[in-house]
CSV table of N, CA, C and O in Angstrom, one decimal:
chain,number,residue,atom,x,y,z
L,1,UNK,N,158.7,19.1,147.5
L,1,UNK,CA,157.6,18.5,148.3
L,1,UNK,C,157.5,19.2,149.6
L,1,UNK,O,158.6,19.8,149.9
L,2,UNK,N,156.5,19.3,150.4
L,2,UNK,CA,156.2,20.5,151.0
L,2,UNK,C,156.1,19.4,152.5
L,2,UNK,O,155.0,18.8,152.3
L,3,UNK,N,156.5,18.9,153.5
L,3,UNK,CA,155.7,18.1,154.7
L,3,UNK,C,155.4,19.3,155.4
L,3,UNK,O,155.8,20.4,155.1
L,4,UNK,N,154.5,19.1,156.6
L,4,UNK,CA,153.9,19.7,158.2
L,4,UNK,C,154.8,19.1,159.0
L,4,UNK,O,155.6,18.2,158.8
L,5,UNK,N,154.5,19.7,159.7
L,5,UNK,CA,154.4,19.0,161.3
L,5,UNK,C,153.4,19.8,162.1
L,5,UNK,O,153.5,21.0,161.9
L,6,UNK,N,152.7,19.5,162.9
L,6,UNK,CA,152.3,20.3,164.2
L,6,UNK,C,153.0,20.2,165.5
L,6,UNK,O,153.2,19.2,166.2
L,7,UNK,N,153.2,21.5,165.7
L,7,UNK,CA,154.9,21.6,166.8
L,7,UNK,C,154.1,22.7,167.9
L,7,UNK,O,153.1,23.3,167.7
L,8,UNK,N,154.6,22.9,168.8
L,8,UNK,CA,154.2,23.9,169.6
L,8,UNK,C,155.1,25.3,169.5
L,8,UNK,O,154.5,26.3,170.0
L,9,UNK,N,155.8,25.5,169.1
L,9,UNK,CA,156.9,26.5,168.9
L,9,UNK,C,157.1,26.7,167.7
L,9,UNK,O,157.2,27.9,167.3
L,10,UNK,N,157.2,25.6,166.9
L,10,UNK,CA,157.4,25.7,165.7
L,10,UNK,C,159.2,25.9,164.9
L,10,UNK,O,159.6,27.0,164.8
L,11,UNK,N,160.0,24.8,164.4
L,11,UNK,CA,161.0,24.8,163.8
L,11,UNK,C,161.5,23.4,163.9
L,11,UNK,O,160.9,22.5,164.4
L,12,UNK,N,162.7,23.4,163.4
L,12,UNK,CA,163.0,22.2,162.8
L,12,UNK,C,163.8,21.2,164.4
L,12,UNK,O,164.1,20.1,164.4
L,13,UNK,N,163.9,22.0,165.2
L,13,UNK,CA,163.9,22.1,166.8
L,13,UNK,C,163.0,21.1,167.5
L,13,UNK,O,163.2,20.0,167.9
L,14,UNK,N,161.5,21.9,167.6
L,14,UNK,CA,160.6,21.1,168.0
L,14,UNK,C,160.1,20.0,167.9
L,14,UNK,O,160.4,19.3,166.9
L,15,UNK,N,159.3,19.5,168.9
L,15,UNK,CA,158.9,18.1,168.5
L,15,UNK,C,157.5,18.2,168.4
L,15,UNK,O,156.8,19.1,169.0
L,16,UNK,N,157.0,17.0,167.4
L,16,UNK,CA,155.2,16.8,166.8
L,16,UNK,C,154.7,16.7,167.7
L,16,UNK,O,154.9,15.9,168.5
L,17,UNK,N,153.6,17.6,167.7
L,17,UNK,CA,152.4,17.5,169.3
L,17,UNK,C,151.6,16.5,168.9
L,17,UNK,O,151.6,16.0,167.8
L,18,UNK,N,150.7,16.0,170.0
L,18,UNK,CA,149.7,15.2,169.5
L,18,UNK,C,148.5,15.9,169.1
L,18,UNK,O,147.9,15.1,168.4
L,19,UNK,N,148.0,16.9,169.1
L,19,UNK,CA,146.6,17.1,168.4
L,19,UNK,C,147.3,18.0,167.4
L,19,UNK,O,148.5,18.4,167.4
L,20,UNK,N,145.6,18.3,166.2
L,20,UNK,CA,146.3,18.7,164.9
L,20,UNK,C,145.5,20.1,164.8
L,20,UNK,O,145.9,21.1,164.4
L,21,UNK,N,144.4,19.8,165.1
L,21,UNK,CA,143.3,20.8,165.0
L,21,UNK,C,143.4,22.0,165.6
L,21,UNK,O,143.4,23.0,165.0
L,22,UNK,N,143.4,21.8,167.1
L,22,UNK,CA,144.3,22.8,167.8
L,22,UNK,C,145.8,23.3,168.3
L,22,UNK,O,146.0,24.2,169.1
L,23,UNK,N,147.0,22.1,167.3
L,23,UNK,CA,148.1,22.8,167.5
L,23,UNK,C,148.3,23.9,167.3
L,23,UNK,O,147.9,24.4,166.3
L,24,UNK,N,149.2,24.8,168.3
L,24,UNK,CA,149.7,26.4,167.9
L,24,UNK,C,150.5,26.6,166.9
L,24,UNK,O,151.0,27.7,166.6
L,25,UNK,N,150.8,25.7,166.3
L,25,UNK,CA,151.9,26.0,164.8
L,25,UNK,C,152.1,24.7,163.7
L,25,UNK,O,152.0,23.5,164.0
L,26,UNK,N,152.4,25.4,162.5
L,26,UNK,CA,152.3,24.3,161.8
L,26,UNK,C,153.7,24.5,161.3
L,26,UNK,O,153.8,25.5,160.5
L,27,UNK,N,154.9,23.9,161.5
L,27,UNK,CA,156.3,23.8,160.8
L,27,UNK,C,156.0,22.8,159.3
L,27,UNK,O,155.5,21.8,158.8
L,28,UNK,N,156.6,24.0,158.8
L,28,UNK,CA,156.4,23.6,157.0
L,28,UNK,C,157.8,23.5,156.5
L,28,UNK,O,158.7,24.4,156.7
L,29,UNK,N,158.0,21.9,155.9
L,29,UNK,CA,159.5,21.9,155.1
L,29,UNK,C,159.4,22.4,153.8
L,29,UNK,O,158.3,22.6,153.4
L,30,UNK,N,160.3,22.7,153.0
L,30,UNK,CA,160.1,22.7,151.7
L,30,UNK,C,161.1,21.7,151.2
L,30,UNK,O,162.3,22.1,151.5
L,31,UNK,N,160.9,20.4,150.5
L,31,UNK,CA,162.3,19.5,150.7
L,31,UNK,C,162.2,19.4,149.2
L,31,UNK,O,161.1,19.1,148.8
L,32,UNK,N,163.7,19.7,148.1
L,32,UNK,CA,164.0,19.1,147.2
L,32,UNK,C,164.5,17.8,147.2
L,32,UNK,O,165.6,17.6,147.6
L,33,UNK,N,163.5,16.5,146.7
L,33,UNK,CA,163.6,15.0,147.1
L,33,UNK,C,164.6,14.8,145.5
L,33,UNK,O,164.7,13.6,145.3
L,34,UNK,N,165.1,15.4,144.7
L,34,UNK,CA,165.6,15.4,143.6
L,34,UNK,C,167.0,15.3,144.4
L,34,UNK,O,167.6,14.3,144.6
L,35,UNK,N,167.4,16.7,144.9
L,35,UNK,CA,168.7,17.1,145.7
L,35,UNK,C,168.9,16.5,147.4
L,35,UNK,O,170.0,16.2,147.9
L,36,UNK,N,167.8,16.3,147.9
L,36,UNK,CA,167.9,15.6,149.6
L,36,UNK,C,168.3,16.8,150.2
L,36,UNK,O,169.3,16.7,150.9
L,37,UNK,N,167.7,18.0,150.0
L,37,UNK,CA,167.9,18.9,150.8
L,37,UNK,C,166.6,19.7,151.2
L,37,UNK,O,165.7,19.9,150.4
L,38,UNK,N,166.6,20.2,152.2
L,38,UNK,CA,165.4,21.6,152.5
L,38,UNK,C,166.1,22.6,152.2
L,38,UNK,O,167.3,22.9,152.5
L,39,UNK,N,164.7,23.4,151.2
L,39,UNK,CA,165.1,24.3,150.4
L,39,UNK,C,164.7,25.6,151.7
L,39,UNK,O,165.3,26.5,152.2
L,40,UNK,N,163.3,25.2,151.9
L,40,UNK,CA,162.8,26.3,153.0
L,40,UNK,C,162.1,26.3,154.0
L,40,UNK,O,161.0,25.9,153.6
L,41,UNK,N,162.2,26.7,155.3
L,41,UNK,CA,161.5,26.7,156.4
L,41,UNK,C,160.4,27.5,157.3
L,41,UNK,O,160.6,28.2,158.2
L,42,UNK,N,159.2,27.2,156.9
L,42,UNK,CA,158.2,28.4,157.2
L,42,UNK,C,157.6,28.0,158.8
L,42,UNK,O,157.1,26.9,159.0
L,43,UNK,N,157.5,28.8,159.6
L,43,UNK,CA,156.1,28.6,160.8
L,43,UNK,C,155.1,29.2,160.4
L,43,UNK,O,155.2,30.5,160.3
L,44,UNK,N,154.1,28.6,160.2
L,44,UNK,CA,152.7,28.8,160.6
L,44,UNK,C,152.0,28.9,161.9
L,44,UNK,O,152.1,27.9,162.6
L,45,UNK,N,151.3,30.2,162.2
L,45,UNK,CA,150.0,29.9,163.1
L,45,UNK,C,149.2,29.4,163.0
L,45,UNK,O,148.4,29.7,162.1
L,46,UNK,N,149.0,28.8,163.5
L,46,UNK,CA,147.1,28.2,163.6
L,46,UNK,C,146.3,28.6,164.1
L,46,UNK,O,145.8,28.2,165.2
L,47,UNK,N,145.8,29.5,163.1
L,47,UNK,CA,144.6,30.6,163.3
L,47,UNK,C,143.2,29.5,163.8
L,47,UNK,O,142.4,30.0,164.4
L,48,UNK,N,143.1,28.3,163.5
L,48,UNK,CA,141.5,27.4,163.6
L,48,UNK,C,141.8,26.8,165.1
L,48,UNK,O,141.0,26.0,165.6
L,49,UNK,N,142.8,27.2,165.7
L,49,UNK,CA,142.9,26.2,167.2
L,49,UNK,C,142.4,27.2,168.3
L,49,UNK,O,142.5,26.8,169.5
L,50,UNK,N,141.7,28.3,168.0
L,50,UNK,CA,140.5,29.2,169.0
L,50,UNK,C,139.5,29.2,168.6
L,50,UNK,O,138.8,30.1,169.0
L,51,UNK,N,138.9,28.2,167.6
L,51,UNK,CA,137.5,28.0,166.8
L,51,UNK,C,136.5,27.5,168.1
L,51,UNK,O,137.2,26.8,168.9
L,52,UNK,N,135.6,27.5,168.4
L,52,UNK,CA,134.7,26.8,169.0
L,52,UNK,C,134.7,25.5,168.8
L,52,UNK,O,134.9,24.7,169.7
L,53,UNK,N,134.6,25.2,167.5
L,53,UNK,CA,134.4,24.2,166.7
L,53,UNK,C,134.6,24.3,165.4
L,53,UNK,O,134.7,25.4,164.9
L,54,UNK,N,135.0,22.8,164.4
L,54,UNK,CA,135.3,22.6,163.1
L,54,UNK,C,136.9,23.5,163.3
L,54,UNK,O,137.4,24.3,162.5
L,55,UNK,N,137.4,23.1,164.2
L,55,UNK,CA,138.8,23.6,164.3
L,55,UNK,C,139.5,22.7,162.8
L,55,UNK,O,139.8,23.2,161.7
L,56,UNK,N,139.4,21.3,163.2
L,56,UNK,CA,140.6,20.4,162.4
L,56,UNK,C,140.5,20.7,161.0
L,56,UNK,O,141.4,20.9,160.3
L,57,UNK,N,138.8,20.6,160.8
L,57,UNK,CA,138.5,21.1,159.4
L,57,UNK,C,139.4,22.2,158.8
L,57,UNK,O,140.0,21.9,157.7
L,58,UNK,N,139.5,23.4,159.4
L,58,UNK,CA,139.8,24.7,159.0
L,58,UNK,C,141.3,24.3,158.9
L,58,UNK,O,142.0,24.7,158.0
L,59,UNK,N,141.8,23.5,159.9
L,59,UNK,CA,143.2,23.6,160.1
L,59,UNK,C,143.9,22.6,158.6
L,59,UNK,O,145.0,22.7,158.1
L,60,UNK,N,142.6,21.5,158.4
L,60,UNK,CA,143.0,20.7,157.1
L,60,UNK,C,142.9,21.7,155.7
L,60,UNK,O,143.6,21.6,154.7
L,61,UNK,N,141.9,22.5,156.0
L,61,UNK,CA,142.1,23.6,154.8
L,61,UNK,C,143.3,24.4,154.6
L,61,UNK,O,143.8,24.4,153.5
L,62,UNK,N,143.8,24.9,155.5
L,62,UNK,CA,145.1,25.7,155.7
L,62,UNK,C,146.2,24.4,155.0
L,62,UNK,O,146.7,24.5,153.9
L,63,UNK,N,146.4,23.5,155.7
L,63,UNK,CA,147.5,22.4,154.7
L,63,UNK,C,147.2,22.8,153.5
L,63,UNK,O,147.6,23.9,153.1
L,64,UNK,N,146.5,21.8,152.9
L,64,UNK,CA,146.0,21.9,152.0
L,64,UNK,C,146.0,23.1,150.7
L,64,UNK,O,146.2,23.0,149.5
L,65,UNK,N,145.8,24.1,151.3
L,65,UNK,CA,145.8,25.9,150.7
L,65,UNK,C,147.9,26.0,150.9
L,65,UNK,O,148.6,26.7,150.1
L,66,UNK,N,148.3,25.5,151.8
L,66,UNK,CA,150.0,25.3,152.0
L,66,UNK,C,150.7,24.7,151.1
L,66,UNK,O,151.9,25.0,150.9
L,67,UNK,N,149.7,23.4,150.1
L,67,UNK,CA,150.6,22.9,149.1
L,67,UNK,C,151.1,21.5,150.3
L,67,UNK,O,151.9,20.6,149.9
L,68,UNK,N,150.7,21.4,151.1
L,68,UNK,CA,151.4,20.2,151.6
L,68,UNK,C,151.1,18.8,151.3
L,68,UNK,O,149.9,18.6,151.3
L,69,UNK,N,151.8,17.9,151.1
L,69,UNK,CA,151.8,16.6,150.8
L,69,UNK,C,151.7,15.4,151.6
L,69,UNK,O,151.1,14.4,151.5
L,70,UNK,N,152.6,16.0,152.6
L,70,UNK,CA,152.8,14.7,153.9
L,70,UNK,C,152.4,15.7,155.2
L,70,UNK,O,152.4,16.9,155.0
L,71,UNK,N,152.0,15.3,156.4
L,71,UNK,CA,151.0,16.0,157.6
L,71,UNK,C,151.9,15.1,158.5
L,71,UNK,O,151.5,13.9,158.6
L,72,UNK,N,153.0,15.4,159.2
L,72,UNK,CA,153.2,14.6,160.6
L,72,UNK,C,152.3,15.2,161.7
L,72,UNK,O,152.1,16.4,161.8
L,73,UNK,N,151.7,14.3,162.8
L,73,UNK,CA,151.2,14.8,163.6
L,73,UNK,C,150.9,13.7,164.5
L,73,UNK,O,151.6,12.7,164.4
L,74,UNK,N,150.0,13.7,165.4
L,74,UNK,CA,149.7,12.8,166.5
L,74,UNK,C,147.9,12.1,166.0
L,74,UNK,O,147.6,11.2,165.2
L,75,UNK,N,147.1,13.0,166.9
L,75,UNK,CA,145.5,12.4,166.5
L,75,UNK,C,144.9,13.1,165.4
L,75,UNK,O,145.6,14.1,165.2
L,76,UNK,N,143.8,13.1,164.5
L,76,UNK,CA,142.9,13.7,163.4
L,76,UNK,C,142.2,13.3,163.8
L,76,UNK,O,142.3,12.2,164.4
L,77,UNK,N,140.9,14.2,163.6
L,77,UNK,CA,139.5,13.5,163.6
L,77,UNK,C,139.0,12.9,162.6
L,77,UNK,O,139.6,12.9,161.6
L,78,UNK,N,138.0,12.5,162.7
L,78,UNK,CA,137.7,11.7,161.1
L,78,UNK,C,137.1,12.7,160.3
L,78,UNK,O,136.9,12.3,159.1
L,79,UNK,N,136.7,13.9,160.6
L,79,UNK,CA,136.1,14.8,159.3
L,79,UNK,C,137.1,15.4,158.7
L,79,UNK,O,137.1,15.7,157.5
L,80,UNK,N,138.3,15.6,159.8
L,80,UNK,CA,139.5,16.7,159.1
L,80,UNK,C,140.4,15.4,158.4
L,80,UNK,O,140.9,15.9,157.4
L,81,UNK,N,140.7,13.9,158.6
L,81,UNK,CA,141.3,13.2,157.9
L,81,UNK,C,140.1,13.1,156.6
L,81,UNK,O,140.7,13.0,155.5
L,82,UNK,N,139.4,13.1,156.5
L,82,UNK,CA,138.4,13.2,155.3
L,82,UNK,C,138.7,14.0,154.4
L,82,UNK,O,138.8,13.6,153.2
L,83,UNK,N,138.8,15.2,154.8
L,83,UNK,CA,138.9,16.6,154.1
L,83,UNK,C,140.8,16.3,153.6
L,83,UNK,O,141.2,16.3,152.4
L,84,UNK,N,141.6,16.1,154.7
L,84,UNK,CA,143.0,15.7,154.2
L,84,UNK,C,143.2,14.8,153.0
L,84,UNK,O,143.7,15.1,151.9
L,85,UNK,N,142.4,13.4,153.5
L,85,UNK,CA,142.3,12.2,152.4
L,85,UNK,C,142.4,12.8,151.0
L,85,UNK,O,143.3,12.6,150.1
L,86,UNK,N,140.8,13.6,151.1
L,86,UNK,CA,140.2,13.7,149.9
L,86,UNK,C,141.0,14.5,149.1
L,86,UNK,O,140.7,14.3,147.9
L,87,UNK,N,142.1,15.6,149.2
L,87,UNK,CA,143.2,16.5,148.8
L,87,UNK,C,144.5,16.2,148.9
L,87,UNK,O,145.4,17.0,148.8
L,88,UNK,N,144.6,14.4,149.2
L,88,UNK,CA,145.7,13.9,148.9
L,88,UNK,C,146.7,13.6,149.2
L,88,UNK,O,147.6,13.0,148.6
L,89,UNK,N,146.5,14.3,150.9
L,89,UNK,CA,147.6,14.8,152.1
L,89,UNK,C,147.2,13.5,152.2
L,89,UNK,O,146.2,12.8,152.1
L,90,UNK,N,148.9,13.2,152.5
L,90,UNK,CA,149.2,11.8,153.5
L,90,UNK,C,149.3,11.9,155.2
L,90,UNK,O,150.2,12.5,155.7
L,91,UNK,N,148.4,11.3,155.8
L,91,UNK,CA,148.7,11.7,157.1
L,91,UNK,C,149.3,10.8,158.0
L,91,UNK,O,148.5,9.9,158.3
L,92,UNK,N,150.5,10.6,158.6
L,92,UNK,CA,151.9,9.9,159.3
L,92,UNK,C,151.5,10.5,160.7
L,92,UNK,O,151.3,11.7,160.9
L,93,UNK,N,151.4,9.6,161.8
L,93,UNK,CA,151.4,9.5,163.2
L,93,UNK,C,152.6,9.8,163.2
L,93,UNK,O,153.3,9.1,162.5
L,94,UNK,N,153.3,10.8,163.9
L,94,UNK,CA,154.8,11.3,164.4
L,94,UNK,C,154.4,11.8,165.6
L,94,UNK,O,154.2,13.0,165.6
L,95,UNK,N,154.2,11.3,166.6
L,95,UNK,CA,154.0,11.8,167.9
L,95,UNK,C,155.0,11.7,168.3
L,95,UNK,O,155.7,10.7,167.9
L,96,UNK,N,155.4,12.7,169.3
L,96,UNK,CA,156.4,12.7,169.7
L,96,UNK,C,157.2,13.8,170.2
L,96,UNK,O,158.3,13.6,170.7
């Protein structure tokens, strides 16, 4: 199972920013829920957080294109939780 987070730095270190659209990184687990362990630890950039606009969108495409399942984060907008919803990502308020 694959979770996010949006972190500013990015690793298992950081803590979840509150915006999703324009966070600078997206920390990706890879967790075997079979074993209770992380298999692997990726940072992502967040190429859609210098967008003009349709940031969140782009940024929910990137999950989504990641394989991710669960999205910790702080705020979504309602188009990029739409586009999340609709591809099955679970999205968890982890501010903090």
């Amino acid at each position: 199972m694959k979770i996010a987070a949006t972190t500013l730095k990015g690793g298992l270190e950081d803590s979840v920013t509150p915006q999703f659209g324009r966070t600078e990184k997206f920390t990706v687990v890879d967790f075997d829920k079979e074993v209770k362990e992380i298999k692997a630890v990726e940072v992502i950039d967040n190429k859609a957080k210098s967008q003009p606009s349709g940031a969140g969108i782009s940024a929910s495409q990137l999950i989504i294109d990641l394989g991710v399942e669960i999205l910790l984060t702080g705020k979504v907008g309602p188009k990029a939780m739409k586009v999340l919803k609709s591809a099955g990502v679970k999205v968890c308020n982890a501010e903090g």
